[in-house]
Coordinates of C-alpha atoms and ligand atoms in Angstrom, one line a residue:
K1 CA 0.3 -0.1 0.0
V2 CA 3.0 2.8 0.7
E3 CA 4.1 2.3 -2.5
K4 CA 1.3 1.9 -4.3
L5 CA 0.4 5.5 -2.6
K6 CA 3.8 6.9 -3.1
K7 CA 3.6 6.5 -6.9
L8 CA 0.7 8.8 -6.8
K9 CA 3.2 12.0 -5.8
D10 CA 3.4 12.9 -9.5
L11 CA -0.4 12.4 -10.5
P12 CA -3.2 15.7 -9.7
A13 CA -5.4 15.5 -6.9
I14 CA -8.5 14.5 -9.2
T15 CA -11.9 12.9 -9.2
P16 CA -12.4 10.2 -12.3
D17 CA -15.1 12.6 -13.1
G18 CA -12.9 15.7 -13.6
K19 CA -13.1 17.7 -10.1
K20 CA -9.4 19.2 -9.6
V21 CA -8.8 20.0 -5.9
M22 CA -5.1 21.3 -4.7
L23 CA -3.1 19.2 -2.2
A24 CA -1.1 21.4 0.0
A25 CA 1.3 20.6 3.0
N26 CA 1.7 22.5 6.4
I27 CA 4.7 23.5 7.6
G28 CA 6.8 24.7 10.1
T29 CA 10.0 25.8 9.4
P30 CA 12.6 25.5 6.2
K31 CA 13.7 22.2 6.4
D32 CA 10.0 21.0 6.2
V33 CA 10.1 21.8 2.1
K34 CA 11.9 18.1 1.7
S35 CA 9.2 16.7 3.0
A36 CA 6.3 18.3 1.7
L37 CA 7.8 18.5 -1.7
A38 CA 8.5 14.7 -1.3
N39 CA 5.1 13.6 -0.5
G40 CA 3.7 15.7 -4.0
A41 CA 2.7 19.0 -2.3
E42 CA 1.6 21.3 -4.9
G43 CA 2.2 23.9 -2.5
V44 CA 2.4 25.0 1.4
G45 CA -1.0 25.9 2.5
L46 CA -0.4 27.3 6.4
F47 CA 3.6 28.0 7.3
R48 CA 3.7 28.7 10.6
T49 CA 6.3 31.5 11.5
E50 CA 6.8 30.5 15.0
F51 CA 8.9 28.9 15.0
L52 CA 11.1 32.3 13.9
Y53 CA 10.1 33.7 17.4
M54 CA 10.4 30.9 19.8
D55 CA 13.4 28.8 21.8
R56 CA 15.0 32.3 21.5
T57 CA 15.8 35.2 23.6
T58 CA 15.3 38.4 21.1
L59 CA 12.6 38.9 18.1
P60 CA 13.7 37.9 15.4
T61 CA 15.5 40.7 13.3
E62 CA 13.5 41.3 9.0
E63 CA 16.7 40.0 7.7
E64 CA 16.8 36.4 9.2
Q65 CA 13.0 35.8 8.7
F66 CA 13.8 38.0 5.0
E67 CA 16.4 34.4 4.6
A68 CA 13.5 31.8 5.4
Y69 CA 10.7 33.2 3.7
K70 CA 13.0 33.1 0.8
E71 CA 14.6 30.3 1.0
V72 CA 11.0 28.9 1.3
A73 CA 9.4 30.6 -1.4
E74 CA 12.5 29.2 -3.8
K75 CA 12.1 26.0 -2.3
M76 CA 8.8 26.0 -3.8
E77 CA 9.6 27.1 -7.3
G78 CA 6.8 29.1 -7.8
R79 CA 4.2 27.2 -6.1
P80 CA 2.1 29.0 -3.6
V81 CA 3.2 29.4 -0.2
T82 CA 1.1 31.5 2.2
I83 CA 3.5 32.6 5.0
R84 CA 0.7 33.1 8.4
T85 CA 1.8 36.3 10.4
L86 CA 2.5 35.5 13.8
D87 CA 0.3 33.6 15.7
I88 CA 1.6 33.8 19.2
G89 CA -0.2 34.1 22.4
G90 CA -2.6 31.3 23.5
D91 CA -0.5 28.7 25.1
K92 CA 2.6 30.1 22.9
E93 CA 4.4 32.5 25.5
L94 CA 7.6 34.6 24.1
P95 CA 9.5 35.0 27.3
Y96 CA 11.3 38.2 26.2
L97 CA 7.8 39.7 25.4
D98 CA 6.0 41.7 28.1
M99 CA 2.9 39.5 27.5
P100 CA 0.1 40.2 30.2
K101 CA -1.0 36.7 32.8
E102 CA -4.5 36.5 31.4
M103 CA -7.5 34.6 32.8
N104 CA -8.0 33.0 29.5
P105 CA -5.3 32.8 27.2
F106 CA -7.3 31.5 23.7
L107 CA -9.6 34.6 24.5
G108 CA -6.5 36.8 24.7
Y109 CA -3.9 38.8 23.7
R110 CA -2.7 36.7 20.9
A111 CA -1.7 36.9 17.3
I112 CA -3.4 39.6 15.0
R113 CA -4.7 40.9 18.4
L114 CA -0.7 41.4 19.8
C115 CA 0.0 42.9 15.9
L116 CA -2.6 45.3 15.3
D117 CA -1.2 46.5 19.2
K118 CA 2.8 46.0 19.0
T119 CA 2.8 46.8 15.4
D120 CA 6.4 47.0 14.9
I121 CA 7.3 43.2 15.7
F122 CA 4.0 43.3 13.0
K123 CA 5.8 45.2 10.9
T124 CA 9.2 43.8 10.6
Q125 CA 7.4 40.9 9.6
L126 CA 5.6 42.5 6.9
R127 CA 8.1 43.6 5.6
A128 CA 10.3 40.5 5.5
I129 CA 6.8 38.7 3.6
L130 CA 7.1 42.0 1.4
R131 CA 10.4 41.3 0.3
A132 CA 11.2 37.4 -0.1
S133 CA 7.7 37.7 -2.1
A134 CA 9.9 38.5 -5.0
Y135 CA 11.4 35.2 -4.9
G136 CA 8.3 33.2 -5.4
N137 CA 4.6 33.1 -5.1
I138 CA 3.8 34.3 -1.9
H139 CA 0.4 35.1 -0.1
I140 CA 0.1 36.3 3.0
M141 CA -2.7 34.8 5.9
Y142 CA -4.0 36.7 9.0
P143 CA -4.3 34.6 11.9
M144 CA -7.4 35.0 14.2
I145 CA -9.2 37.5 12.3
S146 CA -12.9 38.1 14.2
S147 CA -14.3 41.1 12.3
I148 CA -13.5 43.6 9.4
E149 CA -11.7 46.0 11.6
D150 CA -8.8 43.7 12.5
V151 CA -8.7 42.8 8.3
R152 CA -9.1 46.1 7.3
K153 CA -6.3 47.6 10.6
A154 CA -4.0 44.8 8.9
N155 CA -4.0 45.7 5.2
I156 CA -3.5 49.2 6.4
V157 CA -0.3 48.2 8.4
L158 CA 0.2 46.4 5.2
N159 CA 0.0 49.4 2.9
E160 CA 2.1 51.3 5.3
V161 CA 4.8 48.8 4.9
K162 CA 4.2 48.4 0.8
A163 CA 4.2 52.5 0.3
E164 CA 8.1 52.0 2.1
L165 CA 9.4 49.7 0.1
D166 CA 8.0 51.8 -2.8
K167 CA 9.6 54.8 -1.2
E168 CA 13.1 52.7 -0.7
G169 CA 13.1 51.4 -4.5
I170 CA 12.7 47.6 -3.0
K171 CA 11.3 44.8 -5.1
Y172 CA 8.5 42.9 -3.8
D173 CA 5.1 40.8 -5.6
K174 CA 2.7 44.4 -6.0
N175 CA -0.2 41.3 -6.5
I176 CA 0.5 39.1 -3.5
K177 CA -2.7 37.4 -2.5
V178 CA -4.0 38.3 1.3
G179 CA -6.4 35.9 3.3
I180 CA -7.5 35.2 6.1
M181 CA -7.8 32.1 8.6
V182 CA -11.4 31.2 9.2
E183 CA -10.9 30.1 12.6
I184 CA -12.7 32.2 14.9
P185 CA -16.5 31.3 14.7
S186 CA -17.7 35.3 13.9
A187 CA -15.8 34.8 11.1
A188 CA -16.8 31.7 10.2
V189 CA -20.6 33.8 10.3
T190 CA -19.8 36.6 8.4
A191 CA -17.8 35.4 5.8
D192 CA -20.0 36.3 3.3
I193 CA -18.9 40.0 4.7
L194 CA -15.2 39.1 4.9
A195 CA -15.1 37.4 1.3
K196 CA -15.0 40.8 0.2
E197 CA -12.1 42.2 1.7
V198 CA -9.9 39.0 1.3
D199 CA -8.7 37.0 -1.9
F200 CA -9.0 33.6 0.3
F201 CA -9.9 31.8 3.1
S202 CA -8.0 29.1 5.5
I203 CA -10.3 27.3 7.6
G204 CA -8.6 26.7 10.6
T205 CA -10.1 23.1 11.9
N206 CA -8.4 23.1 15.2
D207 CA -9.3 26.7 16.4
L208 CA -12.6 27.1 14.9
C209 CA -13.6 23.4 16.1
Q210 CA -12.1 24.8 20.3
Y211 CA -14.1 28.6 19.8
T212 CA -17.7 26.6 18.4
L213 CA -18.1 23.9 20.6
A214 CA -16.6 25.8 23.9
V215 CA -13.4 23.1 24.3
D216 CA -10.2 23.4 24.8
R217 CA -7.9 21.5 22.3
M218 CA -5.4 20.4 24.3
N219 CA -7.9 19.7 27.8
E220 CA -7.6 15.5 27.0
H221 CA -11.0 15.9 30.2
V222 CA -13.2 17.0 27.5
K223 CA -11.7 15.6 24.2
D224 CA -14.9 13.7 23.5
Y225 CA -16.3 17.3 23.4
Y226 CA -13.7 18.2 20.6
Q227 CA -16.0 17.4 17.3
P228 CA -14.7 18.3 14.2
F229 CA -17.5 16.8 12.8
N230 CA -20.3 18.1 15.0
P231 CA -22.5 19.1 12.6
A232 CA -22.3 22.8 13.8
I233 CA -18.9 23.0 12.3
L234 CA -19.5 21.3 8.7
R235 CA -22.3 23.7 8.4
L236 CA -20.2 26.2 9.5
I237 CA -17.4 25.2 6.7
K238 CA -20.4 24.4 3.9
F239 CA -21.2 28.3 5.2
V240 CA -17.5 29.7 4.6
I241 CA -16.6 27.5 1.3
D242 CA -19.8 29.2 -0.6
A243 CA -19.3 32.8 0.9
A244 CA -16.1 32.2 -0.8
H245 CA -17.5 31.1 -3.9
K246 CA -20.1 33.8 -4.3
E247 CA -17.6 36.3 -4.3
G248 CA -15.0 34.4 -6.4
K249 CA -12.5 33.8 -3.8
F250 CA -10.6 30.6 -3.5
A251 CA -11.7 28.6 -0.1
A252 CA -8.6 26.2 1.7
M253 CA -8.7 24.5 4.9
C254 CA -5.4 24.2 7.0
G255 CA -6.4 22.9 10.1
E256 CA -6.0 19.2 11.3
M257 CA -9.3 18.0 9.8
A258 CA -8.1 18.8 5.6
G259 CA -5.5 15.8 6.7
D260 CA -8.2 13.5 7.7
P261 CA -9.2 10.7 5.6
L262 CA -12.7 10.5 7.0
A263 CA -13.4 14.4 6.5
T264 CA -11.9 13.9 2.8
V265 CA -15.2 13.1 1.0
I266 CA -17.0 15.3 3.2
L267 CA -14.6 18.4 2.2
L268 CA -14.4 17.5 -1.3
G269 CA -18.6 17.4 -1.9
L270 CA -18.5 20.9 0.2
G271 CA -16.6 22.9 -3.0
L272 CA -13.3 23.4 -0.5
D273 CA -10.0 24.1 -3.2
E274 CA -6.6 23.2 -1.4
F275 CA -6.2 21.0 1.4
S276 CA -3.2 21.8 3.5
M277 CA -2.1 19.5 5.9
S278 CA 1.0 17.7 7.5
A279 CA 2.8 16.1 4.5
T280 CA 2.7 12.7 5.0
S281 CA -1.5 12.9 4.7
I282 CA -1.0 14.4 1.4
P283 CA -0.6 10.6 -0.4
T284 CA -3.7 9.1 1.4
V285 CA -6.2 11.7 0.9
K286 CA -5.2 12.2 -2.7
N287 CA -5.4 8.0 -3.3
I288 CA -9.5 9.0 -2.2
I289 CA -9.8 11.9 -4.0
R290 CA -9.2 9.5 -7.1
N291 CA -11.0 7.3 -6.2
V292 CA -14.7 8.9 -5.2
E293 CA -16.8 10.6 -8.2
Y294 CA -17.5 14.2 -7.2
E295 CA -21.1 14.1 -7.9
R296 CA -21.1 11.1 -5.7
A297 CA -19.2 13.1 -3.2
K298 CA -21.6 16.0 -3.1
E299 CA -24.6 13.8 -2.4
I300 CA -22.9 12.7 0.6
A301 CA -22.2 15.6 1.5
E302 CA -25.8 17.2 1.5
R303 CA -26.7 14.0 3.4
V304 CA -24.4 14.4 6.0
L305 CA -25.1 17.8 6.5
N306 CA -28.5 16.7 7.8
I307 CA -27.3 13.8 10.6
A308 CA -27.7 14.8 14.2
E309 CA -24.7 12.8 15.3
A310 CA -20.9 13.2 14.8
E311 CA -20.0 9.5 15.6
K312 CA -22.7 8.3 13.2
I313 CA -21.2 10.9 10.1
Q314 CA -17.9 9.2 11.3
K315 CA -18.9 5.9 11.1
M316 CA -20.6 6.1 7.5
M317 CA -17.2 8.1 6.6
E318 CA -15.3 5.1 7.6
D319 CA -17.9 2.8 5.5
I320 CA -17.3 5.2 2.5
I321 CA -14.0 4.6 2.6
K322 CA -13.5 1.3 3.1
D323 CA -13.4 0.5 0.0
I324 CA -10.8 2.8 -1.1
E325 CA -8.0 0.6 -2.0
Ligands
LIG1 C1 -6.4 25.8 13.2 O1 -6.3 26.6 14.2 O2 -6.7 25.2 12.8 C2 -4.7 26.3 12.6 C3 -4.6 25.6 11.6 O3 -4.0 27.2 13.2 P1 -2.5 26.9 14.7 O4 -3.2 25.1 15.1 O5 -1.7 27.1 14.0 O6 -3.8 27.5 15.6
LIG2 MG1 -5.3 28.3 14.8

């Protein structure tokens, strides 16, 4: 079976009736590009940039960041690379940043909220990303967006940085795509509004489950409440994908669900354009996509949206993919 999956590396993720989707990799450092390409990733759907900031005593310089982003862009040879701006806070603390002690860190001062407050940190990162965009196909993605104001404020900073680079005569991709993580329920529910302001969505099911179902994603005691197949989550995903498509934008997913074989047929049927996952999951997901008719996936997705119990949906999906060799 492993041998068979290996052979899929250079084949497209296309259904027998011709529906093509994109399978991309989530990466955490430039070193991960090797495995992404070895597993047939057609892009990087999520480049988590926290590694640059962690396990050290000072903020990373613009130059350090530029080198890392450029390396990934170049090694991906023109394939899209979605760089997510700093998503620190929550469980991830930086000792050298003066972070407040919080009662609910996951509902607190994190990610885009911190970046919009400490704009010097944000600007340095955006400068590095923009400069690297001259060396490949880079997209920018903002994490933890909860409202249209977040997007607009972030874009104001981005435009300031672009203007600086213009003034200095530094090259960058003038048409760089800017998207958001949809991982907070308020963003999912207002996806129709947000779709007008961005170039793409990427659904972060890890946090979307945590916040929608009010269940700590790290807490073992409530792990049974963490249900990606809960109808609430599936309905939000459908709404987000449809909202993107109505505005002619693409809908990606970079949460764990994108790499879960039990979710593949549903997400395909809901019209997801890009699945981004840990590289090693790509062959398995591709194999499913290459063996299920899009028309059938759409029917299954529709049926699933009307099933009340997450467990029942999972059982049904287990049966459906059992026949795929
Ligand atoms: C998510 O929330 O689904 C996601 C991809 O981001 P992270 O896991 O880094 O919070
Ligand atoms: Mg997240």
